[in-house]
Amino acid sequence: MTLKVYGHRLSQPSRAIIIFCKVNGIDFEEVTIDFTTGKHRLPDFKEINPMAEVPAIVHGDLKLFESHAILCYLASAFPGVPDHCELLYQQCTGTCTQSSIKSTSSN
Ligand SMILES: N[C@@H](CCC(=O)N[C@@H](CS)C(=O)NCC(=O)O)C(=O)O
Protein backbone atom coordinates (compact mmCIF):
# COMPACT_ATOMS: atom_id res chain seq x y z
CA MET A 1 0.00 0.00 0.00
CA THR A 2 1.77 3.13 -1.21
CA LEU A 3 1.71 6.25 0.93
CA LYS A 4 1.03 9.30 -1.23
CA VAL A 5 2.13 12.68 0.09
CA TYR A 6 0.45 15.64 -1.59
CA GLY A 7 2.39 18.80 -0.98
CA HIS A 8 4.78 21.42 -2.24
CA ARG A 9 8.35 22.02 -1.14
CA LEU A 10 7.66 25.75 -0.71
CA SER A 11 5.21 24.75 2.02
CA GLN A 12 6.75 24.34 5.50
CA PRO A 13 4.14 21.82 6.73
CA SER A 14 4.64 19.82 3.50
CA ARG A 15 8.38 19.77 4.13
CA ALA A 16 7.77 18.54 7.68
CA ILE A 17 5.96 15.48 6.32
CA ILE A 18 8.56 14.79 3.64
CA ILE A 19 11.46 15.13 6.09
CA PHE A 20 9.70 12.94 8.67
CA CYS A 21 9.21 10.20 6.06
CA LYS A 22 12.81 10.40 4.88
CA VAL A 23 14.31 10.42 8.39
CA ASN A 24 12.20 7.43 9.41
CA GLY A 25 12.66 5.41 6.22
CA ILE A 26 9.00 5.56 5.23
CA ASP A 27 8.53 4.91 1.51
CA PHE A 28 6.24 7.40 -0.13
CA GLU A 29 5.24 8.85 -3.46
CA GLU A 30 5.46 12.62 -3.56
CA VAL A 31 2.70 14.35 -5.52
CA THR A 32 3.39 18.04 -6.07
CA ILE A 33 0.34 20.27 -5.76
CA ASP A 34 1.36 23.70 -6.95
CA PHE A 35 -0.60 25.96 -4.64
CA THR A 36 1.16 28.98 -6.16
CA THR A 37 -0.88 28.46 -9.32
CA GLY A 38 -4.13 27.40 -7.61
CA LYS A 39 -3.86 23.63 -8.25
CA HIS A 40 -4.90 23.00 -4.63
CA ARG A 41 -8.37 24.34 -5.45
CA LEU A 42 -9.06 21.87 -8.27
CA PRO A 43 -11.85 19.34 -7.58
CA ASP A 44 -9.51 16.31 -7.70
CA PHE A 45 -7.41 17.64 -4.83
CA LYS A 46 -10.43 18.92 -2.86
CA GLU A 47 -11.69 15.32 -2.80
CA ILE A 48 -8.58 14.58 -0.73
CA ASN A 49 -8.61 17.78 1.32
CA PRO A 50 -11.87 19.76 1.21
CA MET A 51 -9.99 22.61 2.96
CA ALA A 52 -7.80 22.96 -0.17
CA GLU A 53 -4.47 23.12 1.65
CA VAL A 54 -1.24 21.16 1.45
CA PRO A 55 -0.04 18.84 2.83
CA ALA A 56 -2.41 15.89 2.66
CA ILE A 57 -1.86 12.15 2.47
CA VAL A 58 -3.61 9.14 1.04
CA HIS A 59 -2.77 5.75 2.52
CA GLY A 60 -5.08 2.99 1.35
CA ASP A 61 -8.62 4.12 2.12
CA LEU A 62 -7.42 6.86 4.48
CA LYS A 63 -7.35 10.49 3.39
CA LEU A 64 -5.82 12.85 5.93
CA PHE A 65 -4.86 16.51 6.10
CA GLU A 66 -3.36 18.89 8.73
CA SER A 67 0.35 18.26 9.14
CA HIS A 68 0.22 17.50 12.88
CA ALA A 69 -2.51 14.91 12.38
CA ILE A 70 -0.49 13.40 9.53
CA LEU A 71 2.65 13.22 11.69
CA CYS A 72 0.69 11.53 14.50
CA TYR A 73 -0.67 9.02 12.04
CA LEU A 74 2.71 8.28 10.49
CA ALA A 75 4.34 7.92 13.92
CA SER A 76 1.82 5.28 14.94
CA ALA A 77 1.13 3.52 11.63
CA PHE A 78 4.69 2.73 10.55
CA PRO A 79 6.61 0.22 12.68
CA GLY A 80 10.06 1.66 11.91
CA VAL A 81 9.34 4.99 13.63
CA PRO A 82 10.99 5.17 17.09
CA ASP A 83 8.50 5.21 19.98
CA HIS A 84 9.71 8.61 21.17
CA CYS A 85 8.27 10.19 17.98
CA GLU A 86 4.81 8.92 18.85
CA LEU A 87 5.18 10.17 22.43
CA LEU A 88 6.38 13.56 21.19
CA TYR A 89 3.32 13.98 18.99
CA GLN A 90 1.01 12.74 21.71
CA GLN A 91 2.47 15.47 23.92
CA CYS A 92 2.05 18.07 21.16
CA THR A 93 -1.57 17.13 20.66
CA GLY A 94 -2.43 16.72 24.34
CA THR A 95 -3.22 13.02 23.95
CA CYS A 96 -0.28 11.90 26.09
CA THR A 97 -1.15 9.53 28.95
CA GLN A 98 0.79 8.10 31.90
CA SER A 99 0.68 4.66 30.30
CA SER A 100 2.18 5.96 27.04
CA ILE A 101 5.02 7.60 29.00
CA LYS A 102 5.70 4.33 30.86
CA SER A 103 5.60 2.22 27.71
CA THR A 104 8.07 4.43 25.84
CA SER A 105 10.44 5.10 28.76
CA SER A 106 11.17 1.37 29.04
CA ASN A 107 12.52 1.27 25.45
N1 LIG B 1 -2.47 23.93 9.53
C1 LIG B 1 -2.16 23.43 8.21
C2 LIG B 1 -1.63 24.57 7.38
C3 LIG B 1 -1.63 24.17 5.91
C4 LIG B 1 -1.35 25.41 5.06
O1 LIG B 1 -1.54 26.56 5.48
N2 LIG B 1 -0.91 25.15 3.82
C5 LIG B 1 -0.65 26.23 2.90
C6 LIG B 1 0.74 26.07 2.31
S1 LIG B 1 1.97 26.24 3.59
C7 LIG B 1 -1.68 26.17 1.78
O2 LIG B 1 -1.99 25.11 1.29
N3 LIG B 1 -2.18 27.35 1.39
C8 LIG B 1 -3.09 27.44 0.30
C9 LIG B 1 -4.18 28.43 0.56
O3 LIG B 1 -4.34 28.86 1.71
O4 LIG B 1 -4.91 28.76 -0.38
C10 LIG B 1 -1.15 22.29 8.33
O5 LIG B 1 -0.33 22.31 9.28
O6 LIG B 1 -1.18 21.37 7.51
XYZ file of C-alpha atoms in Angstrom, residues 23-100:
78
model
C 14.315 10.417 8.390
C 12.200 7.433 9.410
C 12.665 5.411 6.219
C 9.000 5.558 5.226
C 8.529 4.909 1.509
C 6.237 7.405 -0.128
C 5.239 8.850 -3.458
C 5.459 12.623 -3.555
C 2.702 14.351 -5.520
C 3.391 18.040 -6.072
C 0.337 20.274 -5.761
C 1.363 23.705 -6.948
C -0.595 25.963 -4.645
C 1.161 28.983 -6.158
C -0.885 28.464 -9.315
C -4.125 27.397 -7.608
C -3.859 23.633 -8.247
C -4.899 22.996 -4.631
C -8.365 24.341 -5.451
C -9.060 21.872 -8.266
C -11.849 19.337 -7.576
C -9.508 16.310 -7.701
C -7.414 17.642 -4.826
C -10.428 18.923 -2.861
C -11.688 15.324 -2.803
C -8.577 14.585 -0.730
C -8.605 17.780 1.316
C -11.866 19.761 1.211
C -9.987 22.607 2.964
C -7.803 22.963 -0.168
C -4.466 23.124 1.647
C -1.243 21.157 1.448
C -0.036 18.838 2.834
C -2.415 15.890 2.664
C -1.855 12.152 2.466
C -3.614 9.141 1.042
C -2.767 5.749 2.521
C -5.084 2.985 1.354
C -8.623 4.123 2.122
C -7.416 6.861 4.478
C -7.349 10.494 3.389
C -5.825 12.847 5.934
C -4.858 16.510 6.099
C -3.363 18.893 8.731
C 0.348 18.263 9.143
C 0.217 17.497 12.883
C -2.510 14.913 12.378
C -0.485 13.404 9.527
C 2.649 13.219 11.692
C 0.689 11.526 14.502
C -0.673 9.016 12.040
C 2.713 8.276 10.490
C 4.338 7.920 13.923
C 1.822 5.281 14.944
C 1.131 3.520 11.626
C 4.695 2.731 10.547
C 6.612 0.219 12.683
C 10.061 1.659 11.906
C 9.342 4.986 13.631
C 10.990 5.172 17.087
C 8.503 5.214 19.984
C 9.713 8.614 21.166
C 8.271 10.185 17.978
C 4.811 8.920 18.854
C 5.185 10.170 22.433
C 6.381 13.557 21.194
C 3.324 13.979 18.985
C 1.011 12.741 21.705
C 2.472 15.473 23.923
C 2.048 18.070 21.156
C -1.570 17.127 20.658
C -2.427 16.725 24.338
C -3.217 13.021 23.954
C -0.276 11.900 26.086
C -1.151 9.533 28.950
C 0.793 8.101 31.897
C 0.680 4.661 30.296
C 2.177 5.960 27.040
